[in-house]
Amino acid sequence: MSLTISGIRLAFRGLFSTKAVKDWTQSRLIQHSAVFFKAEPISETEKEAKTEDSQKDKVPIIDPLTSIEYMDSKAYSHTYGDKPVWFHYRRNFKGWIVPETRKTCIRAGKMTTGSPCPVCRDEYLVVDYRNVKLLEQFISPSDGKVIASIKTGVCQKQHKRLLLEVARARDYGFIEDVLPFREYDYDEYRAIAAESEGIKEKS
């Protein structure tokens, strides 16, 4: 038993001797020595190639007037037909409860998801107060309000933009703000007024 304990002590002394520590520090310095070397300068051609690759990934910005022309084109009718742009869109989610849509599909000018919302997936669909044909697809015909994002599937950024642009379109007169028509029965009002007058006369 004493031999084994002494052997262990000798082994520990050998591990933590000055030579072992010196070797360990040297190995650490060797491992981290690459940090002190300067990186090689990048050539102009490599810089141009990197910028071209980054530009390819970015979503192109389309003018609202071009989007309005696209809404009346054959390409649009062939793609969507006579249905709204969100009609054939299906979201993937877990469970039975429909969750809130994602915050945005495009970050720093690049698409960050494989299944973008109905507006973000087509760069020619620009939400603008002048693009009435697109805005009307997101307005409920029953109450005139913008349809909830849970039903249309648009991301929260595009939904907020829809709310703003629909309000602007109504302010500028591009979209008619239809108020609900209400019918009142004035006979009932007259009967109540006559009763109140009769009570006053008796008193």
PDB file of C-alpha atoms in Angstrom:
ATOM      1  CA  MET A   1       0.000   0.000   0.000  1.00  0.00           C
ATOM      2  CA  SER A   2       2.846   2.370   0.886  1.00  0.00           C
ATOM      3  CA  LEU A   3       4.514   1.615  -2.438  1.00  0.00           C
ATOM      4  CA  THR A   4       1.472   2.549  -4.412  1.00  0.00           C
ATOM      5  CA  ILE A   5       0.999   5.840  -2.517  1.00  0.00           C
ATOM      6  CA  SER A   6       4.637   6.754  -3.013  1.00  0.00           C
ATOM      7  CA  GLY A   7       4.355   5.872  -6.675  1.00  0.00           C
ATOM      8  CA  ILE A   8       1.364   8.159  -7.061  1.00  0.00           C
ATOM      9  CA  ARG A   9       3.215  10.977  -5.315  1.00  0.00           C
ATOM     10  CA  LEU A  10       6.183  10.590  -7.627  1.00  0.00           C
ATOM     11  CA  ALA A  11       3.873  10.613 -10.627  1.00  0.00           C
ATOM     12  CA  PHE A  12       2.220  13.881  -9.487  1.00  0.00           C
ATOM     13  CA  ARG A  13       5.618  15.424  -8.835  1.00  0.00           C
ATOM     14  CA  GLY A  14       6.658  14.501 -12.343  1.00  0.00           C
ATOM     15  CA  LEU A  15       3.500  16.010 -13.857  1.00  0.00           C
ATOM     16  CA  PHE A  16       3.803  19.301 -12.024  1.00  0.00           C
ATOM     17  CA  SER A  17       7.539  19.683 -12.284  1.00  0.00           C
ATOM     18  CA  THR A  18       8.978  22.889 -13.719  1.00  0.00           C
ATOM     19  CA  LYS A  19       9.901  21.141 -16.936  1.00  0.00           C
ATOM     20  CA  ALA A  20       6.349  19.847 -17.481  1.00  0.00           C
ATOM     21  CA  VAL A  21       4.875  23.287 -16.801  1.00  0.00           C
ATOM     22  CA  LYS A  22       7.402  24.856 -19.146  1.00  0.00           C
ATOM     23  CA  ASP A  23       6.515  22.372 -21.901  1.00  0.00           C
ATOM     24  CA  TRP A  24       2.771  23.050 -21.374  1.00  0.00           C
ATOM     25  CA  THR A  25       3.209  26.835 -21.580  1.00  0.00           C
ATOM     26  CA  GLN A  26       5.287  26.461 -24.720  1.00  0.00           C
ATOM     27  CA  SER A  27       2.611  24.305 -26.310  1.00  0.00           C
ATOM     28  CA  ARG A  28      -0.039  26.902 -25.411  1.00  0.00           C
ATOM     29  CA  LEU A  29       2.067  29.632 -26.976  1.00  0.00           C
ATOM     30  CA  ILE A  30       2.516  27.563 -30.102  1.00  0.00           C
ATOM     31  CA  GLN A  31      -1.229  26.986 -30.342  1.00  0.00           C
ATOM     32  CA  HIS A  32      -2.035  30.700 -30.033  1.00  0.00           C
ATOM     33  CA  SER A  33       0.909  31.951 -32.073  1.00  0.00           C
ATOM     34  CA  ALA A  34      -1.280  32.133 -35.197  1.00  0.00           C
ATOM     35  CA  VAL A  35      -3.132  35.098 -33.683  1.00  0.00           C
ATOM     36  CA  PHE A  36      -0.052  37.295 -33.939  1.00  0.00           C
ATOM     37  CA  PHE A  37       0.397  36.732 -37.680  1.00  0.00           C
ATOM     38  CA  LYS A  38      -1.119  39.351 -39.992  1.00  0.00           C
ATOM     39  CA  ALA A  39      -3.741  38.203 -42.472  1.00  0.00           C
ATOM     40  CA  GLU A  40      -2.882  38.381 -46.134  1.00  0.00           C
ATOM     41  CA  PRO A  41      -4.484  41.338 -47.962  1.00  0.00           C
ATOM     42  CA  ILE A  42      -7.560  40.508 -50.055  1.00  0.00           C
ATOM     43  CA  SER A  43      -7.220  41.280 -53.720  1.00  0.00           C
ATOM     44  CA  GLU A  44      -9.648  43.538 -55.601  1.00  0.00           C
ATOM     45  CA  THR A  45     -11.041  40.637 -57.635  1.00  0.00           C
ATOM     46  CA  GLU A  46     -11.892  38.698 -54.469  1.00  0.00           C
ATOM     47  CA  LYS A  47     -13.601  41.786 -53.019  1.00  0.00           C
ATOM     48  CA  GLU A  48     -15.680  42.211 -56.185  1.00  0.00           C
ATOM     49  CA  ALA A  49     -16.637  38.519 -56.138  1.00  0.00           C
ATOM     50  CA  LYS A  50     -17.787  38.777 -52.519  1.00  0.00           C
ATOM     51  CA  THR A  51     -19.852  41.896 -53.216  1.00  0.00           C
ATOM     52  CA  GLU A  52     -21.425  40.228 -56.258  1.00  0.00           C
ATOM     53  CA  ASP A  53     -22.384  37.173 -54.184  1.00  0.00           C
ATOM     54  CA  SER A  54     -23.938  39.382 -51.490  1.00  0.00           C
ATOM     55  CA  GLN A  55     -25.866  41.354 -54.121  1.00  0.00           C
ATOM     56  CA  LYS A  56     -27.230  38.133 -55.658  1.00  0.00           C
ATOM     57  CA  ASP A  57     -28.770  37.059 -52.342  1.00  0.00           C
ATOM     58  CA  LYS A  58     -30.525  40.394 -51.770  1.00  0.00           C
ATOM     59  CA  VAL A  59     -34.204  40.764 -52.616  1.00  0.00           C
ATOM     60  CA  PRO A  60     -34.653  43.289 -55.461  1.00  0.00           C
ATOM     61  CA  ILE A  61     -36.567  46.489 -54.681  1.00  0.00           C
ATOM     62  CA  ILE A  62     -39.451  47.056 -57.095  1.00  0.00           C
ATOM     63  CA  ASP A  63     -41.079  50.411 -57.749  1.00  0.00           C
ATOM     64  CA  PRO A  64     -44.786  50.709 -56.740  1.00  0.00           C
ATOM     65  CA  LEU A  65     -45.751  51.783 -60.276  1.00  0.00           C
ATOM     66  CA  THR A  66     -44.110  48.639 -61.672  1.00  0.00           C
ATOM     67  CA  SER A  67     -46.083  46.596 -59.135  1.00  0.00           C
ATOM     68  CA  ILE A  68     -49.337  48.234 -60.271  1.00  0.00           C
ATOM     69  CA  GLU A  69     -48.549  47.297 -63.891  1.00  0.00           C
ATOM     70  CA  TYR A  70     -47.722  43.748 -62.753  1.00  0.00           C
ATOM     71  CA  MET A  71     -51.161  43.394 -61.151  1.00  0.00           C
ATOM     72  CA  ASP A  72     -52.750  43.862 -64.613  1.00  0.00           C
ATOM     73  CA  SER A  73     -50.293  41.636 -66.486  1.00  0.00           C
ATOM     74  CA  LYS A  74     -50.694  38.118 -67.876  1.00  0.00           C
ATOM     75  CA  ALA A  75     -47.943  36.857 -65.557  1.00  0.00           C
ATOM     76  CA  TYR A  76     -50.001  37.818 -62.502  1.00  0.00           C
ATOM     77  CA  SER A  77     -53.237  36.296 -63.843  1.00  0.00           C
ATOM     78  CA  HIS A  78     -51.374  33.096 -64.789  1.00  0.00           C
ATOM     79  CA  THR A  79     -49.830  32.855 -61.296  1.00  0.00           C
ATOM     80  CA  TYR A  80     -52.804  33.756 -59.072  1.00  0.00           C
ATOM     81  CA  GLY A  81     -55.849  33.617 -61.344  1.00  0.00           C
ATOM     82  CA  ASP A  82     -58.920  35.324 -59.904  1.00  0.00           C
ATOM     83  CA  LYS A  83     -58.075  34.422 -56.298  1.00  0.00           C
ATOM     84  CA  PRO A  84     -56.317  36.639 -53.723  1.00  0.00           C
ATOM     85  CA  VAL A  85     -52.565  36.278 -53.475  1.00  0.00           C
ATOM     86  CA  TRP A  86     -52.915  34.647 -50.032  1.00  0.00           C
ATOM     87  CA  PHE A  87     -55.640  32.150 -51.008  1.00  0.00           C
ATOM     88  CA  HIS A  88     -53.375  29.219 -51.967  1.00  0.00           C
ATOM     89  CA  TYR A  89     -50.758  29.931 -49.295  1.00  0.00           C
ATOM     90  CA  ARG A  90     -50.490  27.309 -46.539  1.00  0.00           C
ATOM     91  CA  ARG A  91     -48.534  27.758 -43.362  1.00  0.00           C
ATOM     92  CA  ASN A  92     -46.612  25.014 -41.575  1.00  0.00           C
ATOM     93  CA  PHE A  93     -47.043  24.958 -37.806  1.00  0.00           C
ATOM     94  CA  LYS A  94     -47.195  22.419 -34.992  1.00  0.00           C
ATOM     95  CA  GLY A  95     -50.370  21.605 -33.111  1.00  0.00           C
ATOM     96  CA  TRP A  96     -53.995  22.600 -33.686  1.00  0.00           C
ATOM     97  CA  ILE A  97     -53.864  26.227 -32.541  1.00  0.00           C
ATOM     98  CA  VAL A  98     -52.806  28.605 -35.301  1.00  0.00           C
ATOM     99  CA  PRO A  99     -49.874  30.687 -33.962  1.00  0.00           C
ATOM    100  CA  GLU A 100     -49.127  34.309 -34.786  1.00  0.00           C
ATOM    101  CA  THR A 101     -47.159  34.809 -37.976  1.00  0.00           C
ATOM    102  CA  ARG A 102     -43.438  35.552 -37.924  1.00  0.00           C
ATOM    103  CA  LYS A 103     -42.154  39.086 -37.402  1.00  0.00           C
ATOM    104  CA  THR A 104     -40.605  39.435 -40.853  1.00  0.00           C
ATOM    105  CA  CYS A 105     -39.359  37.336 -43.758  1.00  0.00           C
ATOM    106  CA  ILE A 106     -36.632  39.694 -45.022  1.00  0.00           C
ATOM    107  CA  ARG A 107     -33.765  40.875 -42.831  1.00  0.00           C
ATOM    108  CA  ALA A 108     -31.013  43.220 -44.057  1.00  0.00           C
ATOM    109  CA  GLY A 109     -32.377  42.914 -47.588  1.00  0.00           C
ATOM    110  CA  LYS A 110     -32.086  39.101 -47.649  1.00  0.00           C
ATOM    111  CA  MET A 111     -34.706  36.353 -47.399  1.00  0.00           C
ATOM    112  CA  THR A 112     -34.248  34.565 -44.073  1.00  0.00           C
ATOM    113  CA  THR A 113     -36.843  31.814 -44.415  1.00  0.00           C
ATOM    114  CA  GLY A 114     -37.613  29.007 -46.823  1.00  0.00           C
ATOM    115  CA  SER A 115     -41.370  29.678 -46.724  1.00  0.00           C
ATOM    116  CA  PRO A 116     -41.904  33.464 -46.945  1.00  0.00           C
ATOM    117  CA  CYS A 117     -45.359  35.001 -46.535  1.00  0.00           C
ATOM    118  CA  PRO A 118     -47.666  35.655 -49.548  1.00  0.00           C
ATOM    119  CA  VAL A 119     -46.387  39.223 -49.985  1.00  0.00           C
ATOM    120  CA  CYS A 120     -42.669  38.690 -49.331  1.00  0.00           C
ATOM    121  CA  ARG A 121     -42.368  35.662 -51.620  1.00  0.00           C
ATOM    122  CA  ASP A 122     -43.247  37.747 -54.708  1.00  0.00           C
ATOM    123  CA  GLU A 123     -41.038  40.833 -54.960  1.00  0.00           C
ATOM    124  CA  TYR A 124     -43.470  42.398 -57.445  1.00  0.00           C
ATOM    125  CA  LEU A 125     -46.211  42.611 -54.803  1.00  0.00           C
ATOM    126  CA  VAL A 126     -45.495  46.027 -53.313  1.00  0.00           C
ATOM    127  CA  VAL A 127     -47.828  47.235 -50.549  1.00  0.00           C
ATOM    128  CA  ASP A 128     -48.555  50.855 -51.456  1.00  0.00           C
ATOM    129  CA  TYR A 129     -51.603  53.098 -51.078  1.00  0.00           C
ATOM    130  CA  ARG A 130     -51.762  53.470 -54.879  1.00  0.00           C
ATOM    131  CA  ASN A 131     -51.780  49.704 -55.462  1.00  0.00           C
ATOM    132  CA  VAL A 132     -55.528  49.403 -54.902  1.00  0.00           C
ATOM    133  CA  LYS A 133     -55.919  46.015 -56.601  1.00  0.00           C
ATOM    134  CA  LEU A 134     -53.543  44.449 -54.076  1.00  0.00           C
ATOM    135  CA  LEU A 135     -54.901  46.250 -51.016  1.00  0.00           C
ATOM    136  CA  GLU A 136     -58.512  45.264 -51.760  1.00  0.00           C
ATOM    137  CA  GLN A 137     -57.524  41.592 -51.506  1.00  0.00           C
ATOM    138  CA  PHE A 138     -56.742  42.107 -47.813  1.00  0.00           C
ATOM    139  CA  ILE A 139     -59.909  44.044 -46.932  1.00  0.00           C
ATOM    140  CA  SER A 140     -62.933  42.169 -45.610  1.00  0.00           C
ATOM    141  CA  PRO A 141     -66.053  42.912 -47.705  1.00  0.00           C
ATOM    142  CA  SER A 142     -68.341  42.524 -44.675  1.00  0.00           C
ATOM    143  CA  ASP A 143     -66.889  45.123 -42.303  1.00  0.00           C
ATOM    144  CA  GLY A 144     -64.239  46.903 -44.407  1.00  0.00           C
ATOM    145  CA  LYS A 145     -61.404  46.028 -42.019  1.00  0.00           C
ATOM    146  CA  VAL A 146     -58.044  44.519 -42.917  1.00  0.00           C
ATOM    147  CA  ILE A 147     -58.204  40.729 -42.633  1.00  0.00           C
ATOM    148  CA  ALA A 148     -56.221  39.263 -39.723  1.00  0.00           C
ATOM    149  CA  SER A 149     -52.722  38.010 -40.446  1.00  0.00           C
ATOM    150  CA  ILE A 150     -53.611  34.585 -39.019  1.00  0.00           C
ATOM    151  CA  LYS A 151     -55.983  34.094 -41.963  1.00  0.00           C
ATOM    152  CA  THR A 152     -53.903  35.695 -44.726  1.00  0.00           C
ATOM    153  CA  GLY A 153     -50.557  34.348 -43.484  1.00  0.00           C
ATOM    154  CA  VAL A 154     -48.603  37.574 -44.039  1.00  0.00           C
ATOM    155  CA  CYS A 155     -45.782  38.393 -41.649  1.00  0.00           C
ATOM    156  CA  GLN A 156     -46.254  41.037 -38.961  1.00  0.00           C
ATOM    157  CA  LYS A 157     -44.152  43.609 -40.821  1.00  0.00           C
ATOM    158  CA  GLN A 158     -46.292  43.346 -43.965  1.00  0.00           C
ATOM    159  CA  HIS A 159     -49.520  43.288 -41.929  1.00  0.00           C
ATOM    160  CA  LYS A 160     -48.614  46.566 -40.196  1.00  0.00           C
ATOM    161  CA  ARG A 161     -47.737  48.013 -43.577  1.00  0.00           C
ATOM    162  CA  LEU A 162     -51.107  46.910 -44.940  1.00  0.00           C
ATOM    163  CA  LEU A 163     -52.913  48.657 -42.089  1.00  0.00           C
ATOM    164  CA  LEU A 164     -50.989  51.869 -42.745  1.00  0.00           C
ATOM    165  CA  GLU A 165     -51.345  51.849 -46.537  1.00  0.00           C
ATOM    166  CA  VAL A 166     -55.078  51.015 -46.426  1.00  0.00           C
ATOM    167  CA  ALA A 167     -55.615  53.977 -44.098  1.00  0.00           C
ATOM    168  CA  ARG A 168     -53.598  56.202 -46.456  1.00  0.00           C
ATOM    169  CA  ALA A 169     -55.551  54.948 -49.478  1.00  0.00           C
ATOM    170  CA  ARG A 170     -58.814  55.874 -47.752  1.00  0.00           C
ATOM    171  CA  ASP A 171     -57.468  59.308 -46.815  1.00  0.00           C
ATOM    172  CA  TYR A 172     -56.428  59.994 -50.411  1.00  0.00           C
ATOM    173  CA  GLY A 173     -59.666  58.594 -51.820  1.00  0.00           C
ATOM    174  CA  PHE A 174     -58.217  55.567 -53.618  1.00  0.00           C
ATOM    175  CA  ILE A 175     -60.412  53.199 -51.575  1.00  0.00           C
ATOM    176  CA  GLU A 176     -63.997  54.053 -50.697  1.00  0.00           C
ATOM    177  CA  ASP A 177     -64.692  53.931 -46.991  1.00  0.00           C
ATOM    178  CA  VAL A 178     -68.163  52.367 -46.912  1.00  0.00           C
ATOM    179  CA  LEU A 179     -70.071  53.056 -43.724  1.00  0.00           C
ATOM    180  CA  PRO A 180     -72.732  50.560 -42.608  1.00  0.00           C
ATOM    181  CA  PHE A 181     -76.315  51.655 -43.401  1.00  0.00           C
ATOM    182  CA  ARG A 182     -78.643  51.492 -40.426  1.00  0.00           C
ATOM    183  CA  GLU A 183     -82.432  51.696 -40.476  1.00  0.00           C
ATOM    184  CA  TYR A 184     -84.229  53.223 -37.507  1.00  0.00           C
ATOM    185  CA  ASP A 185     -87.880  52.632 -36.547  1.00  0.00           C
ATOM    186  CA  TYR A 186     -89.158  56.143 -35.756  1.00  0.00           C
ATOM    187  CA  ASP A 187     -92.675  54.879 -34.874  1.00  0.00           C
ATOM    188  CA  GLU A 188     -91.282  53.342 -31.714  1.00  0.00           C
ATOM    189  CA  TYR A 189     -89.551  56.642 -30.915  1.00  0.00           C
ATOM    190  CA  ARG A 190     -92.809  58.569 -31.415  1.00  0.00           C
ATOM    191  CA  ALA A 191     -94.690  56.160 -29.136  1.00  0.00           C
ATOM    192  CA  ILE A 192     -92.121  56.598 -26.381  1.00  0.00           C
ATOM    193  CA  ALA A 193     -92.232  60.403 -26.822  1.00  0.00           C
ATOM    194  CA  ALA A 194     -96.063  60.412 -26.660  1.00  0.00           C
ATOM    195  CA  GLU A 195     -96.026  58.360 -23.480  1.00  0.00           C
ATOM    196  CA  SER A 196     -93.554  60.715 -21.845  1.00  0.00           C
ATOM    197  CA  GLU A 197     -95.670  63.749 -22.865  1.00  0.00           C
ATOM    198  CA  GLY A 198     -98.831  62.090 -21.419  1.00  0.00           C
ATOM    199  CA  ILE A 199     -97.111  61.501 -18.096  1.00  0.00           C
ATOM    200  CA  LYS A 200     -96.028  65.147 -17.986  1.00  0.00           C
ATOM    201  CA  GLU A 201     -99.606  66.384 -18.669  1.00  0.00           C
ATOM    202  CA  LYS A 202    -101.077  64.210 -15.893  1.00  0.00           C
ATOM    203  CA  SER A 203     -98.508  65.459 -13.440  1.00  0.00           C
TER     204      SER A 203
END
